[in-house]
Amino acid sequence: MASTQKTTSKKHTNHQGLTEREKLQRIVESFSKVSVLVLADLIADEFISGEIARVSREAPVLILKHRERRLVPGGGANAVMNLNALGVTALPVGLIGDDEPGRALLQIFRKNKISVSGISKLKGHITTTKTRVLAYTAHSSRQQVVRIDRECEALKDTHPALLELVASAREYAPAADAVLLSDYGYGAVSPRLFNFVRAKGLLGDTPVTLDSRYRMMDYEGVTAATPNEGEVEEALRIKIGDSRETLLTAGAALMSHMKLESLVITRGGDGMVAFEKKKAPLEIPIYGHSQVVDVTGAGDTVIATFTAALAAGADAASAAKLANYAGGIVVMKRGTACVSRAELLAALEQ
């Protein structure tokens, strides 16, 4: 299990006298000194690729010749991999099944020297797996034609396996410079479980970031959240559209309701908007091309980079700018992907 010695201070690092670029570079270079506890729904992303052979006589569907199968960490597991690629020590806590996708996730984590002692394996449980079937021809790129999800019913918060996760998270917490909550709705992380983790003030002033697909507003005690625009619309039951005023009002409402220190709303090709207590909203245009290749897992990259920066002592604006760089890089990659520390530093040099 992790050491109980924190590696960095929670207070903002002093970057006085540096240019904006130098400031961001210093933050990225310090990622190797921080640790992040990730309480997450661990998901396996499976990609099956096939070359289009012909149209079936049985039904108006394509027949594909199987060419490749690839399984990579997705969801909260992708956030873990992104932290690792950035040089951060990731401390994952989550649940997998005693099945092939679960074993594959453990193998990938071990190969990348990521601790797996906080991951529980439950017999009879299905590791959530999202299978994407990709079709292509010799002269075209791979296109997703169907997705198949395999998943278990979410366990009750008092299930022994989930209480074991709480114990693991509480054991890791003293070593963490930040906590990342990745809630995809599969039960390994929930508002109630997080309350168990932070009971008796265990987390102190450790920054806690949240990426919750369906119940963002139910969480208490988090420092920051990184929803996309659609999740904000669903949470507040509004339509933002092209209205800048509605967007800024929505951000202020979330900041107030959730008592956040900061908030980042991602907007796809329109970049992101960062909100911070007692500061004007910061609108950040997308880094790179507005015509993205693949958005799969981009939210995991954004929250991983944002959390890493906060853990390293960055202010919210700097953390959001770095997350925007990382998001712009990862959407130009196909499939579930990561952004490395070297790639982030290279982007800052441009």
Short mmCIF file of C-alpha atoms in Angstrom, two decimals:
data_model
loop_
_atom_site.label_atom_id
_atom_site.label_comp_id
_atom_site.label_asym_id
_atom_site.label_seq_id
_atom_site.Cartn_x
_atom_site.Cartn_y
_atom_site.Cartn_z
CA MET A 1 0.00 0.00 0.00
CA ALA A 2 1.07 3.55 -0.56
CA SER A 3 3.27 5.59 1.72
CA THR A 4 1.48 8.00 4.01
CA GLN A 5 3.95 10.77 3.22
CA LYS A 6 2.60 13.47 0.94
CA THR A 7 4.96 14.64 -1.77
CA THR A 8 3.84 18.21 -2.26
CA SER A 9 1.97 21.03 -0.58
CA LYS A 10 -1.69 21.69 -1.34
CA LYS A 11 -1.07 25.42 -1.53
CA HIS A 12 -0.55 27.09 -4.89
CA THR A 13 3.05 26.94 -6.02
CA ASN A 14 4.82 30.28 -6.37
CA HIS A 15 5.50 31.02 -10.05
CA GLN A 16 6.20 34.74 -9.77
CA GLY A 17 8.45 36.22 -12.43
CA LEU A 18 7.74 33.46 -14.96
CA THR A 19 6.02 33.85 -18.32
CA GLU A 20 2.71 32.05 -18.83
CA ARG A 21 4.42 29.32 -20.85
CA GLU A 22 7.19 28.85 -18.27
CA LYS A 23 4.61 28.66 -15.50
CA LEU A 24 2.69 25.89 -17.26
CA GLN A 25 5.90 24.04 -18.08
CA ARG A 26 6.99 24.11 -14.44
CA ILE A 27 3.66 22.63 -13.41
CA VAL A 28 3.91 19.78 -15.94
CA GLU A 29 7.52 19.08 -14.97
CA SER A 30 6.43 18.65 -11.33
CA PHE A 31 3.83 15.96 -12.13
CA SER A 32 6.33 13.23 -11.27
CA LYS A 33 6.34 14.45 -7.67
CA VAL A 34 2.62 14.02 -7.01
CA SER A 35 0.18 11.18 -6.31
CA VAL A 36 -3.52 11.07 -7.11
CA LEU A 37 -6.08 8.74 -5.55
CA VAL A 38 -8.60 7.67 -8.23
CA LEU A 39 -11.90 6.29 -6.94
CA ALA A 40 -13.50 5.11 -10.14
CA ASP A 41 -15.73 2.93 -12.26
CA LEU A 42 -13.11 0.83 -14.07
CA ILE A 43 -14.18 0.06 -17.63
CA ALA A 44 -12.64 -2.00 -20.42
CA ASP A 45 -12.85 -0.48 -23.91
CA GLU A 46 -12.72 -3.17 -26.60
CA PHE A 47 -12.16 -2.35 -30.26
CA ILE A 48 -12.87 -5.00 -32.91
CA SER A 49 -11.79 -4.00 -36.40
CA GLY A 50 -12.88 -5.65 -39.63
CA GLU A 51 -12.37 -4.98 -43.32
CA ILE A 52 -15.59 -4.64 -45.30
CA ALA A 53 -15.95 -7.71 -47.52
CA ARG A 54 -19.50 -7.46 -48.87
CA VAL A 55 -23.16 -6.95 -47.96
CA SER A 56 -24.83 -9.97 -46.37
CA ARG A 57 -27.55 -11.89 -48.23
CA GLU A 58 -29.26 -12.57 -44.91
CA ALA A 59 -29.89 -8.92 -44.04
CA PRO A 60 -28.85 -5.47 -45.28
CA VAL A 61 -25.71 -5.46 -43.12
CA LEU A 62 -21.99 -5.41 -43.81
CA ILE A 63 -19.90 -8.54 -43.53
CA LEU A 64 -16.51 -7.74 -42.02
CA LYS A 65 -13.35 -9.83 -42.15
CA HIS A 66 -11.90 -9.74 -38.66
CA ARG A 67 -8.50 -8.07 -38.60
CA GLU A 68 -7.79 -6.90 -35.07
CA ARG A 69 -9.03 -6.95 -31.49
CA ARG A 70 -7.70 -4.49 -28.95
CA LEU A 71 -8.68 -4.01 -25.29
CA VAL A 72 -7.62 -0.87 -23.41
CA PRO A 73 -8.58 0.78 -20.09
CA GLY A 74 -11.66 2.99 -20.39
CA GLY A 75 -13.75 5.22 -18.14
CA GLY A 76 -12.08 5.72 -14.78
CA ALA A 77 -9.35 3.27 -15.83
CA ASN A 78 -8.55 5.61 -18.73
CA ALA A 79 -8.20 8.50 -16.28
CA VAL A 80 -5.71 6.35 -14.37
CA MET A 81 -3.74 5.66 -17.55
CA ASN A 82 -3.69 9.35 -18.45
CA LEU A 83 -2.33 10.26 -15.02
CA ASN A 84 0.33 7.60 -15.43
CA ALA A 85 1.26 8.89 -18.90
CA LEU A 86 1.68 12.38 -17.42
CA GLY A 87 4.17 11.01 -14.89
CA VAL A 88 1.79 11.14 -11.92
CA THR A 89 1.67 8.29 -9.40
CA ALA A 90 -1.90 7.03 -9.81
CA LEU A 91 -3.52 5.13 -6.92
CA PRO A 92 -6.63 3.46 -8.42
CA VAL A 93 -9.46 2.13 -6.28
CA GLY A 94 -12.23 0.28 -8.08
CA LEU A 95 -14.03 -2.98 -8.78
CA ILE A 96 -13.58 -5.56 -11.55
CA GLY A 97 -15.05 -8.95 -12.26
CA ASP A 98 -13.21 -12.27 -12.27
CA ASP A 99 -13.28 -12.31 -16.05
CA GLU A 100 -11.05 -11.77 -19.08
CA PRO A 101 -11.57 -7.97 -19.35
CA GLY A 102 -10.91 -7.55 -15.62
CA ARG A 103 -7.73 -9.61 -15.79
CA ALA A 104 -6.64 -7.63 -18.86
CA LEU A 105 -7.05 -4.33 -16.97
CA LEU A 106 -4.94 -5.63 -14.09
CA GLN A 107 -2.26 -6.83 -16.52
CA ILE A 108 -2.11 -3.43 -18.25
CA PHE A 109 -1.88 -1.60 -14.92
CA ARG A 110 0.90 -3.89 -13.70
CA LYS A 111 2.79 -3.51 -17.00
CA ASN A 112 2.70 0.25 -16.48
CA LYS A 113 3.81 -0.10 -12.84
CA ILE A 114 0.47 1.14 -11.49
CA SER A 115 -0.53 -0.15 -8.06
CA VAL A 116 -3.44 -2.61 -8.14
CA SER A 117 -3.73 -3.24 -4.40
CA GLY A 118 -6.78 -0.94 -4.22
CA ILE A 119 -8.66 -2.86 -6.92
CA SER A 120 -11.12 -5.52 -5.74
CA LYS A 121 -12.02 -8.55 -7.84
CA LEU A 122 -15.57 -9.84 -7.28
CA LYS A 123 -16.54 -13.35 -8.33
CA GLY A 124 -19.64 -13.38 -10.53
CA HIS A 125 -19.32 -9.67 -11.27
CA ILE A 126 -19.01 -8.51 -14.88
CA THR A 127 -16.27 -6.01 -15.66
CA THR A 128 -18.06 -3.24 -17.53
CA THR A 129 -16.92 -3.62 -21.16
CA LYS A 130 -17.77 -1.36 -24.09
CA THR A 131 -17.17 -3.13 -27.39
CA ARG A 132 -16.93 -0.96 -30.49
CA VAL A 133 -16.99 -2.62 -33.90
CA LEU A 134 -15.02 -0.67 -36.48
CA ALA A 135 -15.38 -1.15 -40.24
CA TYR A 136 -13.02 0.01 -42.97
CA THR A 137 -11.85 -0.54 -46.54
CA ALA A 138 -8.36 -0.45 -47.97
CA HIS A 139 -8.82 3.23 -48.86
CA SER A 140 -10.86 4.52 -45.90
CA SER A 141 -10.34 5.10 -42.20
CA ARG A 142 -11.99 2.95 -39.53
CA GLN A 143 -15.54 3.96 -38.65
CA GLN A 144 -17.58 2.74 -35.69
CA VAL A 145 -20.69 0.87 -36.87
CA VAL A 146 -22.06 -0.46 -33.58
CA ARG A 147 -21.29 -0.51 -29.85
CA ILE A 148 -22.17 -3.33 -27.47
CA ASP A 149 -22.07 -2.73 -23.69
CA ARG A 150 -21.72 -5.51 -21.14
CA GLU A 151 -22.40 -4.45 -17.59
CA CYS A 152 -23.62 -5.59 -14.19
CA GLU A 153 -26.36 -4.06 -12.10
CA ALA A 154 -24.88 -1.50 -9.73
CA LEU A 155 -24.23 -2.93 -6.25
CA LYS A 156 -25.86 -1.44 -3.17
CA ASP A 157 -23.66 1.05 -1.33
CA THR A 158 -23.47 -1.28 1.66
CA HIS A 159 -22.25 -4.29 -0.35
CA PRO A 160 -19.09 -5.74 1.29
CA ALA A 161 -17.10 -5.30 -1.94
CA LEU A 162 -17.85 -1.57 -2.00
CA LEU A 163 -17.08 -1.15 1.67
CA GLU A 164 -13.73 -2.78 0.88
CA LEU A 165 -13.16 -0.04 -1.70
CA VAL A 166 -13.90 2.59 0.95
CA ALA A 167 -11.29 1.01 3.22
CA SER A 168 -8.73 0.99 0.40
CA ALA A 169 -9.45 4.63 -0.46
CA ARG A 170 -9.09 5.68 3.17
CA GLU A 171 -5.77 3.83 3.37
CA TYR A 172 -4.46 5.53 0.22
CA ALA A 173 -5.81 8.99 1.12
CA PRO A 174 -2.91 10.17 3.35
CA ALA A 175 -0.50 9.62 0.44
CA ALA A 176 -2.63 11.50 -2.11
CA ASP A 177 -2.03 15.08 -3.21
CA ALA A 178 -5.47 15.05 -4.89
CA VAL A 179 -8.50 12.78 -5.23
CA LEU A 180 -10.21 12.11 -8.56
CA LEU A 181 -13.78 10.72 -8.60
CA SER A 182 -14.79 9.10 -11.90
CA ASP A 183 -18.47 8.16 -11.64
CA TYR A 184 -19.92 6.51 -14.75
CA GLY A 185 -22.94 5.20 -12.85
CA TYR A 186 -21.74 1.62 -12.37
CA GLY A 187 -21.59 1.74 -8.57
CA ALA A 188 -17.91 1.74 -7.59
CA VAL A 189 -18.14 5.43 -6.70
CA SER A 190 -21.22 7.27 -5.46
CA PRO A 191 -22.04 10.28 -3.26
CA ARG A 192 -22.64 8.02 -0.27
CA LEU A 193 -19.43 6.03 -0.73
CA PHE A 194 -17.46 9.26 -1.10
CA ASN A 195 -18.99 10.49 2.16
CA PHE A 196 -17.69 7.31 3.81
CA VAL A 197 -14.21 7.99 2.39
CA ARG A 198 -14.06 11.59 3.63
CA ALA A 199 -15.63 10.87 7.02
CA LYS A 200 -14.02 12.49 10.08
CA GLY A 201 -12.18 15.01 7.91
CA LEU A 202 -9.75 12.42 6.52
CA LEU A 203 -9.13 14.35 3.28
CA GLY A 204 -8.50 17.70 4.98
CA ASP A 205 -7.74 20.33 2.32
CA THR A 206 -6.80 17.77 -0.34
CA PRO A 207 -8.38 18.90 -3.66
CA VAL A 208 -11.13 16.57 -4.89
CA THR A 209 -12.20 16.62 -8.54
CA LEU A 210 -15.38 15.08 -9.90
CA ASP A 211 -16.46 13.67 -13.25
CA SER A 212 -19.98 12.28 -12.79
CA ARG A 213 -22.13 11.24 -15.72
CA TYR A 214 -25.56 11.34 -14.07
CA ARG A 215 -25.50 12.72 -10.50
CA MET A 216 -22.98 15.51 -10.30
CA MET A 217 -25.15 17.71 -8.09
CA ASP A 218 -25.59 14.96 -5.48
CA TYR A 219 -21.97 15.16 -4.36
CA GLU A 220 -20.84 17.21 -1.37
CA GLY A 221 -17.32 18.10 -0.34
CA VAL A 222 -15.73 18.17 -3.80
CA THR A 223 -13.37 20.97 -4.81
CA ALA A 224 -13.92 21.02 -8.56
CA ALA A 225 -15.93 19.37 -11.33
CA THR A 226 -15.30 18.97 -15.07
CA PRO A 227 -18.66 18.28 -16.76
CA ASN A 228 -19.28 18.62 -20.47
CA GLU A 229 -21.97 20.96 -21.72
CA GLY A 230 -24.50 18.17 -22.18
CA GLU A 231 -24.09 17.01 -18.59
CA VAL A 232 -24.60 20.58 -17.37
CA GLU A 233 -27.78 20.88 -19.42
CA GLU A 234 -29.09 17.60 -18.01
CA ALA A 235 -28.20 18.48 -14.41
CA LEU A 236 -29.84 21.89 -14.55
CA ARG A 237 -32.60 20.93 -17.03
CA ILE A 238 -31.74 23.76 -19.37
CA LYS A 239 -30.62 24.24 -22.96
CA ILE A 240 -27.44 26.26 -23.43
CA GLY A 241 -27.13 26.21 -27.21
CA ASP A 242 -25.26 29.26 -28.51
CA SER A 243 -26.19 31.44 -25.53
CA ARG A 244 -23.07 32.68 -23.75
CA GLU A 245 -25.24 34.24 -21.04
CA THR A 246 -26.99 30.93 -20.32
CA LEU A 247 -23.63 29.15 -20.18
CA LEU A 248 -22.17 31.60 -17.68
CA THR A 249 -25.34 31.57 -15.59
CA ALA A 250 -25.29 27.76 -15.54
CA GLY A 251 -21.66 27.74 -14.40
CA ALA A 252 -22.40 30.18 -11.59
CA ALA A 253 -25.40 28.07 -10.52
CA LEU A 254 -23.28 24.90 -10.30
CA MET A 255 -20.52 26.72 -8.41
CA SER A 256 -23.07 27.94 -5.87
CA HIS A 257 -25.13 24.75 -5.50
CA MET A 258 -22.11 22.43 -5.20
CA LYS A 259 -20.00 24.91 -3.20
CA LEU A 260 -17.10 24.41 -5.61
CA GLU A 261 -13.76 26.17 -5.61
CA SER A 262 -13.60 25.80 -9.39
CA LEU A 263 -15.48 24.36 -12.34
CA VAL A 264 -14.53 23.52 -15.93
CA ILE A 265 -17.27 23.09 -18.53
CA THR A 266 -15.97 21.41 -21.69
CA ARG A 267 -17.66 22.38 -24.97
CA GLY A 268 -16.12 20.17 -27.64
CA GLY A 269 -15.02 22.26 -30.62
CA ASP A 270 -15.83 25.44 -28.69
CA GLY A 271 -13.14 24.78 -26.08
CA MET A 272 -13.98 25.19 -22.41
CA VAL A 273 -14.95 27.72 -19.78
CA ALA A 274 -13.25 27.77 -16.37
CA PHE A 275 -14.99 29.20 -13.32
CA GLU A 276 -13.19 30.05 -10.11
CA LYS A 277 -14.37 31.59 -6.85
CA LYS A 278 -14.23 35.41 -6.83
CA LYS A 279 -12.84 35.51 -10.38
CA ALA A 280 -14.37 36.23 -13.78
CA PRO A 281 -15.07 33.15 -15.95
CA LEU A 282 -12.18 32.28 -18.27
CA GLU A 283 -13.14 31.25 -21.81
CA ILE A 284 -10.46 29.04 -23.38
CA PRO A 285 -10.59 28.31 -27.13
CA ILE A 286 -9.89 24.75 -28.25
CA TYR A 287 -6.23 23.87 -28.72
CA GLY A 288 -5.38 22.51 -32.17
CA HIS A 289 -7.94 21.71 -34.86
CA SER A 290 -11.66 22.20 -34.35
CA GLN A 291 -12.29 19.18 -36.60
CA VAL A 292 -11.69 16.35 -34.15
CA VAL A 293 -10.87 12.75 -35.03
CA ASP A 294 -12.36 10.92 -32.02
CA VAL A 295 -13.75 12.19 -28.70
CA THR A 296 -13.75 8.75 -27.03
CA GLY A 297 -12.35 9.19 -23.51
CA ALA A 298 -11.50 12.88 -23.96
CA GLY A 299 -13.26 13.76 -20.70
CA ASP A 300 -11.00 11.32 -18.85
CA THR A 301 -7.93 13.06 -20.27
CA VAL A 302 -9.28 16.48 -19.27
CA ILE A 303 -10.01 15.59 -15.65
CA ALA A 304 -6.74 13.66 -15.29
CA THR A 305 -4.68 16.64 -16.47
CA PHE A 306 -6.73 19.14 -14.47
CA THR A 307 -6.38 17.04 -11.31
CA ALA A 308 -2.65 16.49 -11.83
CA ALA A 309 -2.13 20.25 -12.08
CA LEU A 310 -4.13 20.94 -8.92
CA ALA A 311 -2.17 18.23 -7.13
CA ALA A 312 1.03 19.96 -8.22
CA GLY A 313 -0.14 23.22 -6.64
CA ALA A 314 -1.47 24.99 -9.75
CA ASP A 315 -4.30 27.50 -9.59
CA ALA A 316 -7.54 26.52 -11.32
CA ALA A 317 -6.95 28.74 -14.38
CA SER A 318 -3.55 27.17 -15.09
CA ALA A 319 -4.96 23.67 -14.49
CA ALA A 320 -7.79 24.37 -16.95
CA LYS A 321 -5.36 25.66 -19.60
CA LEU A 322 -3.26 22.52 -19.32
CA ALA A 323 -6.39 20.35 -19.47
CA ASN A 324 -7.41 22.20 -22.64
CA TYR A 325 -4.04 21.46 -24.25
CA ALA A 326 -4.34 17.78 -23.32
CA GLY A 327 -7.93 17.58 -24.55
CA GLY A 328 -6.97 19.14 -27.87
CA ILE A 329 -4.19 16.59 -28.32
CA VAL A 330 -6.18 13.49 -27.39
CA VAL A 331 -9.17 14.16 -29.69
CA MET A 332 -6.79 13.94 -32.63
CA LYS A 333 -6.07 10.30 -31.73
CA ARG A 334 -8.31 7.37 -32.63
CA GLY A 335 -9.93 5.29 -29.92
CA THR A 336 -9.37 5.54 -26.18
CA ALA A 337 -6.01 7.25 -25.82
CA CYS A 338 -3.68 9.09 -23.43
CA VAL A 339 -1.58 12.23 -23.54
CA SER A 340 1.98 11.92 -22.29
CA ARG A 341 3.96 14.48 -20.35
CA ALA A 342 6.32 14.81 -23.36
CA GLU A 343 3.38 15.57 -25.69
CA LEU A 344 2.03 18.19 -23.29
CA LEU A 345 5.41 19.88 -22.98
CA ALA A 346 5.81 19.82 -26.78
CA ALA A 347 2.42 21.52 -27.19
CA LEU A 348 3.49 24.25 -24.78
CA GLU A 349 6.55 24.93 -26.93
CA GLN A 350 4.46 25.72 -30.02
#
